Tab-separated table of C-alpha atoms in Angstrom:
chain	number	residue	atom	x	y	z
T	1	MET	CA	-15.760	-4.000	-7.361
T	2	ASP	CA	-16.353	-0.552	-8.890
T	3	LEU	CA	-13.923	1.083	-6.458
T	4	LEU	CA	-11.019	-1.091	-7.581
T	5	ASN	CA	-11.777	-0.661	-11.285
T	6	THR	CA	-11.804	3.110	-10.778
T	7	LEU	CA	-8.503	3.029	-8.885
T	8	VAL	CA	-6.812	0.920	-11.556
T	9	ASP	CA	-7.926	3.333	-14.269
T	10	LYS	CA	-6.643	6.284	-12.272
T	11	GLY	CA	-3.363	4.540	-11.492
T	12	LEU	CA	-2.667	3.832	-15.156
T	13	ARG	CA	-3.226	7.543	-15.873
T	14	ARG	CA	-1.271	8.770	-12.823
T	15	GLU	CA	-4.454	10.433	-11.598
T	16	LEU	CA	-4.774	11.100	-7.874
T	17	PRO	CA	-7.544	9.115	-6.164
T	18	THR	CA	-9.926	10.942	-3.897
T	19	ARG	CA	-9.336	10.753	-0.159
T	20	ASP	CA	-12.550	8.764	0.200
T	21	GLU	CA	-11.257	6.223	-2.325
T	22	ALA	CA	-7.948	5.878	-0.483
T	23	LEU	CA	-9.745	5.438	2.821
T	24	ALA	CA	-12.041	2.858	1.228
T	25	VAL	CA	-9.014	0.717	0.298
T	26	LEU	CA	-7.945	0.618	3.942
T	27	ALA	CA	-11.493	-0.209	4.988
T	28	THR	CA	-11.894	-3.252	2.735
T	29	SER	CA	-12.442	-6.556	4.474
T	30	ASP	CA	-10.013	-9.450	4.719
T	31	ASP	CA	-12.363	-11.337	2.392
T	32	ASP	CA	-11.585	-8.770	-0.324
T	33	VAL	CA	-7.836	-8.463	0.224
T	34	LEU	CA	-6.887	-10.648	-2.759
T	35	ASP	CA	-9.058	-8.497	-5.019
T	36	VAL	CA	-7.303	-5.396	-3.673
T	37	VAL	CA	-3.868	-6.929	-4.307
T	38	ALA	CA	-4.833	-7.997	-7.820
T	39	ALA	CA	-6.062	-4.494	-8.689
T	40	ALA	CA	-3.041	-2.661	-7.292
T	41	GLY	CA	-0.840	-5.279	-8.936
T	42	LYS	CA	-2.069	-4.152	-12.348
T	43	VAL	CA	-0.821	-0.648	-11.602
T	44	ARG	CA	2.504	-1.952	-10.275
T	45	ARG	CA	3.110	-4.105	-13.361
T	46	HIS	CA	2.106	-1.292	-15.731
T	47	TRP	CA	4.861	0.984	-14.428
T	48	PHE	CA	7.492	-1.501	-13.206
T	49	GLY	CA	6.815	-4.843	-14.847
T	50	ARG	CA	7.827	-7.800	-12.708
T	51	ARG	CA	11.176	-6.356	-11.631
T	52	VAL	CA	12.192	-6.168	-7.963
T	53	LYS	CA	14.978	-3.809	-7.020
T	54	LEU	CA	17.292	-4.887	-4.203
T	55	ASN	CA	18.775	-2.381	-1.780
T	56	TYR	CA	21.352	-2.988	0.933
T	57	LEU	CA	21.689	-1.089	4.213
T	58	VAL	CA	24.985	-0.189	5.860
T	59	ASN	CA	24.595	1.320	9.313
T	60	LEU	CA	27.558	3.684	9.531
T	61	LYS	CA	26.907	4.693	13.148
T	62	SER	CA	24.536	2.790	15.410
T	63	GLY	CA	22.678	4.109	18.441
T	64	LEU	CA	23.955	7.083	20.434
T	65	CYS	CA	21.276	9.410	19.009
T	66	PRO	CA	20.202	12.578	20.890
T	67	GLU	CA	16.780	12.710	19.192
T	68	ASP	CA	13.652	11.284	20.805
T	69	CYS	CA	12.011	9.791	17.692
T	70	SER	CA	10.075	7.192	19.573
T	71	TYR	CA	9.623	4.780	16.657
T	72	CYS	CA	13.363	4.137	16.720
T	73	SER	CA	15.446	1.672	18.717
T	74	GLN	CA	18.387	4.097	18.475
T	75	ARG	CA	16.491	6.969	20.115
T	76	LEU	CA	17.487	8.904	23.196
T	77	GLY	CA	16.486	6.821	26.198
T	78	SER	CA	16.044	3.572	24.280
T	79	LYS	CA	16.727	0.509	26.386
T	80	ALA	CA	16.742	-1.800	23.389
T	81	GLU	CA	19.881	-3.932	23.499
T	82	ILE	CA	21.076	-2.995	20.024
T	83	LEU	CA	24.607	-2.719	18.675
T	84	LYS	CA	26.158	0.656	19.506
T	85	TYR	CA	29.240	1.969	17.747
T	86	SER	CA	30.619	5.169	16.298
T	87	TRP	CA	31.503	5.864	12.665
T	88	LEU	CA	32.742	3.038	10.472
T	89	LYS	CA	35.860	3.871	8.513
T	90	PRO	CA	35.401	4.199	4.734
T	91	ASP	CA	37.111	0.865	4.042
T	92	GLN	CA	34.922	-0.889	6.632
T	93	ALA	CA	31.775	0.546	5.073
T	94	SER	CA	32.967	-0.383	1.601
T	95	GLN	CA	33.606	-3.941	2.735
T	96	ALA	CA	30.128	-4.143	4.265
T	97	ALA	CA	28.565	-2.778	1.073
T	98	ALA	CA	30.406	-5.340	-1.047
T	99	ALA	CA	28.514	-8.179	0.649
T	100	GLY	CA	25.157	-6.741	-0.369
T	101	LEU	CA	26.282	-6.009	-3.908
T	102	ALA	CA	27.541	-9.576	-4.261
T	103	GLY	CA	24.077	-10.726	-3.209
T	104	GLY	CA	22.407	-8.814	-6.035
T	105	ALA	CA	21.770	-5.353	-4.600
T	106	LYS	CA	22.201	-2.449	-6.988
T	107	ARG	CA	21.878	0.308	-4.390
T	108	VAL	CA	23.722	0.808	-1.102
T	109	CYS	CA	22.024	2.898	1.567
T	110	LEU	CA	24.406	4.589	4.000
T	111	VAL	CA	22.666	5.424	7.265
T	112	ALA	CA	23.875	7.187	10.397
T	113	SER	CA	21.947	7.922	13.572
T	114	GLY	CA	21.774	11.483	14.832
T	115	ARG	CA	19.851	14.722	14.403
T	116	GLY	CA	21.785	15.603	11.283
T	117	PRO	CA	25.344	15.614	9.973
T	118	THR	CA	28.018	18.108	10.899
T	119	ASP	CA	30.242	19.317	8.100
T	120	ARG	CA	32.870	16.863	9.347
T	121	ASP	CA	30.278	14.090	9.115
T	122	VAL	CA	29.551	15.056	5.513
T	123	ASP	CA	33.285	14.768	4.837
T	124	ARG	CA	33.299	11.276	6.407
T	125	VAL	CA	30.363	10.124	4.340
T	126	SER	CA	31.821	11.686	1.193
T	127	ASP	CA	35.004	9.688	1.727
T	128	THR	CA	32.909	6.552	2.235
T	129	ILE	CA	30.939	7.157	-0.961
T	130	LYS	CA	34.178	7.546	-2.896
T	131	ALA	CA	35.618	4.372	-1.341
T	132	ILE	CA	32.541	2.376	-2.376
T	133	LYS	CA	32.429	3.789	-5.889
T	134	ASP	CA	36.150	3.204	-6.386
T	135	GLN	CA	35.450	-0.506	-5.888
T	136	HIS	CA	32.004	-0.598	-7.545
T	137	GLU	CA	31.825	2.067	-10.215
T	138	ASN	CA	28.172	1.623	-11.169
T	139	VAL	CA	26.654	1.186	-7.719
T	140	GLU	CA	23.970	3.634	-6.651
T	141	VAL	CA	24.522	5.240	-3.265
T	142	CYS	CA	21.860	6.784	-1.071
T	143	ALA	CA	22.629	8.717	2.108
T	144	CYS	CA	20.346	8.896	5.146
T	145	LEU	CA	21.940	11.168	7.731
T	146	GLY	CA	19.055	13.103	9.263
T	147	LEU	CA	18.221	16.784	8.881
T	148	LEU	CA	20.363	18.629	6.339
T	149	SER	CA	21.789	22.119	6.671
T	150	ASP	CA	22.185	24.464	3.714
T	151	GLY	CA	24.768	23.254	1.217
T	152	GLN	CA	25.140	19.743	2.610
T	153	ALA	CA	22.959	18.066	-0.006
T	154	GLU	CA	25.049	19.679	-2.729
T	155	ARG	CA	28.252	18.403	-1.124
T	156	LEU	CA	26.888	14.866	-0.950
T	157	ARG	CA	25.864	15.101	-4.572
T	158	GLU	CA	29.348	16.271	-5.559
T	159	ALA	CA	30.832	13.327	-3.645
T	160	GLY	CA	28.813	10.919	-5.795
T	161	ALA	CA	25.609	10.338	-3.813
T	162	ASP	CA	22.663	9.480	-6.039
T	163	ALA	CA	19.820	9.845	-3.542
T	164	TYR	CA	18.873	11.062	-0.094
T	165	ASN	CA	16.344	9.492	2.241
T	166	HIS	CA	14.354	11.293	4.906
T	167	ASN	CA	10.951	9.903	5.876
T	168	LEU	CA	7.899	11.899	6.931
T	169	ASN	CA	6.859	8.846	8.988
T	170	THR	CA	3.352	9.946	9.987
T	171	SER	CA	0.815	12.702	9.419
T	172	GLU	CA	1.608	16.324	10.213
T	173	GLY	CA	-1.238	16.437	12.717
T	174	THR	CA	0.221	13.660	14.866
T	175	TYR	CA	3.941	14.206	14.298
T	176	GLY	CA	4.413	16.048	17.583
T	177	ASP	CA	3.188	12.959	19.414
T	178	ILE	CA	6.098	10.838	18.201
T	179	THR	CA	8.963	13.349	18.222
T	180	THR	CA	9.568	16.544	20.217
T	181	THR	CA	13.161	17.351	19.272
T	182	HIS	CA	12.357	18.420	15.720
T	183	THR	CA	9.261	19.120	13.649
T	184	TYR	CA	7.395	17.707	10.685
T	185	ALA	CA	8.308	20.910	8.805
T	186	ASP	CA	12.003	20.174	9.428
T	187	ARG	CA	11.566	16.827	7.678
T	188	VAL	CA	9.771	18.352	4.720
T	189	ASP	CA	12.548	20.937	4.410
T	190	THR	CA	15.242	18.242	4.225
T	191	VAL	CA	13.396	16.341	1.481
T	192	GLN	CA	13.089	19.581	-0.463
T	193	LYS	CA	16.790	20.358	0.034
T	194	ALA	CA	17.743	16.950	-1.352
T	195	HIS	CA	15.493	17.349	-4.368
T	196	ALA	CA	16.756	20.880	-5.082
T	197	ALA	CA	20.364	19.628	-5.018
T	198	GLY	CA	19.623	17.118	-7.782
T	199	LEU	CA	19.535	14.096	-5.517
T	200	SER	CA	16.809	11.534	-5.993
T	201	ALA	CA	14.429	12.292	-3.149
T	202	CYS	CA	13.156	9.400	-1.061
T	203	SER	CA	10.579	9.736	1.678
T	204	GLY	CA	8.155	7.314	3.232
T	205	LEU	CA	6.189	6.329	6.302
T	206	ILE	CA	5.912	3.991	9.273
T	207	ALA	CA	2.663	2.089	9.785
T	208	GLY	CA	1.549	0.422	12.991
T	209	MET	CA	2.203	3.222	15.483
T	210	GLY	CA	-1.427	3.454	16.558
T	211	GLU	CA	-2.339	5.835	13.741
T	212	SER	CA	-5.805	6.081	12.232
T	213	ASP	CA	-6.668	5.404	8.605
T	214	GLU	CA	-6.965	9.169	8.178
T	215	ASP	CA	-3.390	9.621	9.427
T	216	LEU	CA	-2.117	7.075	6.911
T	217	VAL	CA	-3.938	8.753	4.047
T	218	ASP	CA	-2.715	12.185	5.206
T	219	VAL	CA	0.947	11.193	5.148
T	220	VAL	CA	0.709	9.388	1.799
T	221	TYR	CA	-1.031	12.377	0.218
T	222	ALA	CA	1.665	14.649	1.652
T	223	LEU	CA	4.271	12.374	0.074
T	224	ARG	CA	2.483	12.517	-3.263
T	225	GLU	CA	2.683	16.322	-3.072
T	226	LEU	CA	6.420	16.216	-2.264
T	227	ASP	CA	6.816	13.855	-5.232
T	228	PRO	CA	9.756	11.707	-4.091
T	229	ASP	CA	11.006	9.153	-6.577
T	230	SER	CA	10.341	6.423	-4.071
T	231	VAL	CA	8.250	5.764	-1.007
T	232	PRO	CA	9.545	3.232	1.532
T	233	VAL	CA	6.817	1.694	3.677
T	234	ASN	CA	8.025	0.601	7.105
T	235	PHE	CA	6.006	-1.517	9.507
T	236	LEU	CA	6.720	-0.754	13.152
T	237	ILE	CA	9.093	-3.188	14.836
T	238	PRO	CA	8.075	-3.115	18.511
T	239	PHE	CA	11.475	-3.523	20.152
T	240	GLU	CA	11.572	-4.287	23.858
T	241	GLY	CA	13.019	-1.235	25.583
T	242	THR	CA	11.163	1.273	23.392
T	243	PRO	CA	7.938	3.149	24.173
T	244	LEU	CA	5.725	1.062	21.903
T	245	ALA	CA	7.057	-2.370	22.725
T	246	LYS	CA	3.479	-3.534	23.212
T	247	GLU	CA	2.039	-1.896	20.076
T	248	TRP	CA	1.121	-4.839	17.861
T	249	ASN	CA	-1.521	-3.329	15.591
T	250	LEU	CA	-0.741	-4.927	12.232
T	251	THR	CA	-1.913	-8.093	10.526
T	252	PRO	CA	-0.564	-9.335	7.190
T	253	GLN	CA	-3.861	-8.333	5.553
T	254	ARG	CA	-3.646	-4.837	7.036
T	255	CYS	CA	-0.107	-4.463	5.678
T	256	LEU	CA	-1.258	-5.512	2.210
T	257	ARG	CA	-4.066	-2.940	2.249
T	258	ILE	CA	-1.625	-0.208	3.295
T	259	LEU	CA	0.799	-1.113	0.488
T	260	ALA	CA	-2.067	-1.161	-2.015
T	261	MET	CA	-3.242	2.284	-0.903
T	262	VAL	CA	0.278	3.663	-1.303
T	263	ARG	CA	0.511	2.155	-4.788
T	264	PHE	CA	-2.806	3.698	-5.863
T	265	VAL	CA	-1.852	7.155	-4.540
T	266	CYS	CA	1.749	7.006	-5.838
T	267	PRO	CA	1.313	4.743	-8.892
T	268	ASP	CA	4.550	5.529	-10.745
T	269	ALA	CA	6.815	6.036	-7.725
T	270	GLU	CA	9.011	3.265	-6.454
T	271	VAL	CA	7.291	1.636	-3.506
T	272	ARG	CA	9.659	-0.301	-1.259
T	273	ILE	CA	8.787	-2.655	1.559
T	274	ALA	CA	11.241	-1.607	4.245
T	275	GLY	CA	11.665	-2.445	7.926
T	276	GLY	CA	9.270	-4.898	9.535
T	277	ARG	CA	8.167	-6.960	6.535
T	278	GLU	CA	9.334	-10.229	8.070
T	279	VAL	CA	7.663	-9.406	11.387
T	280	HIS	CA	4.267	-8.356	10.072
T	281	LEU	CA	3.810	-9.738	6.542
T	282	ARG	CA	5.473	-13.023	7.432
T	283	THR	CA	4.411	-15.756	4.959
T	284	MET	CA	2.468	-13.152	2.953
T	285	GLN	CA	5.666	-11.409	1.827
T	286	PRO	CA	5.570	-12.905	-1.704
T	287	LEU	CA	2.048	-11.532	-2.189
T	288	ALA	CA	3.302	-8.064	-1.272
T	289	LEU	CA	5.677	-8.131	-4.249
T	290	ASN	CA	2.587	-7.571	-6.384
T	291	LEU	CA	2.319	-4.144	-4.748
T	292	ALA	CA	5.886	-3.019	-4.091
T	293	ASN	CA	8.735	-3.165	-6.590
T	294	SER	CA	11.652	-2.846	-4.184
T	295	ILE	CA	12.895	-4.440	-0.951
T	296	PHE	CA	15.957	-4.478	1.269
T	297	LEU	CA	18.200	-7.503	0.978
T	298	GLY	CA	19.242	-9.177	4.208
T	299	ASP	CA	19.430	-7.309	7.521
T	300	TYR	CA	18.280	-3.841	8.532
T	301	LEU	CA	19.902	-1.215	10.746
T	302	THR	CA	19.472	-2.767	14.178
T	303	SER	CA	17.307	-5.815	13.441
T	304	GLU	CA	17.889	-8.963	11.443
T	305	GLY	CA	15.961	-9.751	8.296
T	306	GLN	CA	15.452	-13.113	6.692
T	307	ALA	CA	18.418	-14.700	4.954
T	308	GLY	CA	19.458	-13.017	1.733
T	309	LYS	CA	19.224	-16.354	-0.074
T	310	ALA	CA	15.629	-16.682	1.114
T	311	ASP	CA	14.848	-13.224	-0.286
T	312	LEU	CA	16.150	-14.236	-3.707
T	313	GLU	CA	14.250	-17.519	-3.636
T	314	MET	CA	11.061	-15.705	-2.614
T	315	ILE	CA	11.335	-13.322	-5.559
T	316	ALA	CA	11.894	-16.143	-8.044
T	317	ASP	CA	9.198	-18.398	-6.601
T	318	ALA	CA	6.648	-15.557	-6.760
T	319	GLY	CA	7.327	-15.133	-10.480
T	320	PHE	CA	9.333	-11.918	-10.236
T	321	GLU	CA	12.909	-11.148	-11.275
T	322	VAL	CA	15.721	-9.193	-9.658
T	323	GLU	CA	16.306	-5.899	-11.413
T	324	GLY	CA	19.681	-5.828	-13.137
T	325	ALA	CA	22.371	-3.212	-12.623
T	326	GLY	CA	21.899	-1.910	-16.156
T	327	GLU	CA	18.131	-1.512	-15.918
T	328	VAL	CA	16.514	1.834	-15.172
T	329	THR	CA	14.150	1.560	-12.243
T	330	LEU	CA	11.800	4.449	-12.878
T	331	PRO	CA	9.295	4.857	-15.701
T	332	GLU	CA	10.657	6.902	-18.584
T	333	HIS	CA	8.792	10.114	-17.737
T	334	ARG	CA	10.270	10.131	-14.219
T	335	ALA	CA	13.764	9.131	-15.290
T	336	THR	CA	13.805	11.846	-17.948
T	337	ALA	CA	12.613	14.484	-15.508
T	338	ASP	CA	15.308	13.495	-13.005
T	339	ALA	CA	18.001	13.617	-15.655
T	340	GLY	CA	16.875	17.101	-16.558
T	341	CYS	CA	17.358	18.424	-13.025
T	342	GLY	CA	20.720	16.758	-12.543
T	343	ALA	CA	19.663	13.671	-10.678
T	344	HIS	CA	20.704	10.219	-11.770
T	345	THR	CA	18.164	8.488	-13.943
T	346	ASP	CA	17.684	5.470	-11.726
T	347	ALA	CA	16.003	6.552	-8.544
T	348	ASP	CA	14.804	4.414	-5.748
T	349	ALA	CA	14.214	5.161	-2.149
T	350	GLY	CA	17.227	5.648	-0.037
T	351	CYS	CA	17.276	4.032	3.303
T	352	GLY	CA	13.801	4.244	4.618
T	353	SER	CA	14.160	1.651	7.296
T	354	HIS	CA	13.028	2.979	10.640
T	355	GLU	CA	14.454	0.144	12.761
T	356	GLY	CA	12.526	1.220	15.720
T	357	GLY	CA	10.149	0.602	18.474
T	358	GLY	CA	7.697	3.112	19.570
T	359	CYS	CA	5.857	6.233	18.952
T	360	GLY	CA	5.392	8.525	21.840
T	361	SER	CA	4.961	8.227	25.567
T	362	HIS	CA	4.388	4.989	27.463
T	363	ALA	CA	4.470	1.505	26.072
T	364	GLY	CA	1.054	0.349	25.009
T	365	SER	CA	-0.442	3.818	24.661
T	366	ARG	CA	-1.932	5.103	21.418
T	367	VAL	CA	-0.448	8.486	20.701
T	368	CYS	CA	-0.932	8.821	16.954
T	369	GLY	CA	-4.667	9.194	16.784
T	370	SER	CA	-7.628	6.914	17.144
T	371	ALA	CA	-6.347	3.761	15.522
T	372	SER	CA	-8.840	1.800	13.467
T	373	VAL	CA	-7.634	-1.701	14.214
T	374	GLU	CA	-10.433	-4.207	13.837
T	375	VAL	CA	-8.830	-7.106	15.718
T	376	PRO	CA	-5.724	-6.800	17.907
T	377	ALA	CA	-2.796	-8.463	16.166
T	378	GLU	CA	-0.873	-11.251	17.819
T	379	ALA	CA	2.349	-10.100	19.437
T	380	ARG	CA	5.078	-11.990	17.569
T	381	THR	CA	7.995	-11.008	19.750
T	382	ASP	CA	9.768	-14.164	18.588
T	383	LEU	CA	10.236	-12.507	15.191
T	384	VAL	CA	12.004	-9.409	16.540
T	385	ALA	CA	15.713	-10.211	16.387
T	386	VAL	CA	18.409	-7.659	17.197
T	387	ARG	CA	21.164	-7.523	14.585
T	388	ARG	CA	24.380	-9.125	15.881
T	389	ARG	CA	26.305	-9.500	12.609
T	390	GLY	CA	27.620	-7.339	9.810
T	391	ALA	CA	28.619	-3.691	10.275
T	392	GLY	CA	30.023	-2.987	13.718
T	393	THR	CA	30.828	-6.650	14.402
T	394	ASP	CA	33.422	-9.225	13.400
T	395	LEU	CA	30.775	-11.540	11.937
T	396	ALA	CA	29.910	-11.852	8.276
T	397	PRO	CA	26.870	-9.835	7.167
T	398	ASN	CA	23.621	-11.317	5.923
T	399	ALA	CA	23.328	-10.752	2.190
């Protein structure tokens, strides 16, 4: 297929595809999906070999959020029966992180619900970062705390944070349909603040919210322009009790095409499969490792993932290897550029796991554009499991 040959050549040169080429990837048929994966896999292996980086989420504060981001189970008005608790103490967070690190993770992502941190919150998280790094000197730490005010990114950096995550989620044109309590521009500003402070910037998207192919291409091109070191790709988890509980728009093949498009547009950035991979990729997860070079180990913020042992077996069985603590994730040109601006040389995505349900007004409505879903996906509500272990509970975490 001439399209795929062209995209591989461009990916190896870090050349931006045209919008028509990106849209054409999303429009390929299920019959061609293996060809698409094989082509994007060449780009993935060129820049990242067969390494898979493992990341581990620690939800420092669950639920209780005043924002109305309707893709999220922690949103204002959510009736999802998730765990709700206030801030973990630094030693509790460090203990939770240790489980993921023992399972092979090299990065810990510290997440807290809310519009953005107060200065006191930054102090809390700074103490937590220090507690984790006192026990695990070489661990990478990413913070995901919402919208940042002036000077907060610098304080997190001084405390030892390596990266900051803040996702764009969807296109600028449809952002107001999923959130009314802040703007798309606010999100862009936070990513820019993190980057300017020398933190490794991480920003990604959520697919499956009823968006069109054009919306997906818009947000990925916007991410390419922001130039984060990594791009987490979330697949909407339609939690009961959230506005889009009935939005089941994704098939495994659709997810693979989305990941391939992201890889072609952002060839040398770290692409991570984040929330929703078990729900929507299902038995096709190993095939997706040919497109993404990073995943979360174990559970997510408010939902359960597959067993950590199963993740490790999947990686090995698919012919990939877990990236070691001493290995640099990014290609040399990116790592060198980050080192020059004060960021750590190994940059992945922070904590781009949306953990949420809907996108907008009433359940079942399409509020993100005219979705181009060929065949309605089967609603696999049996695969949506609320997290009941790990942080905020007395049960051992999944790692």
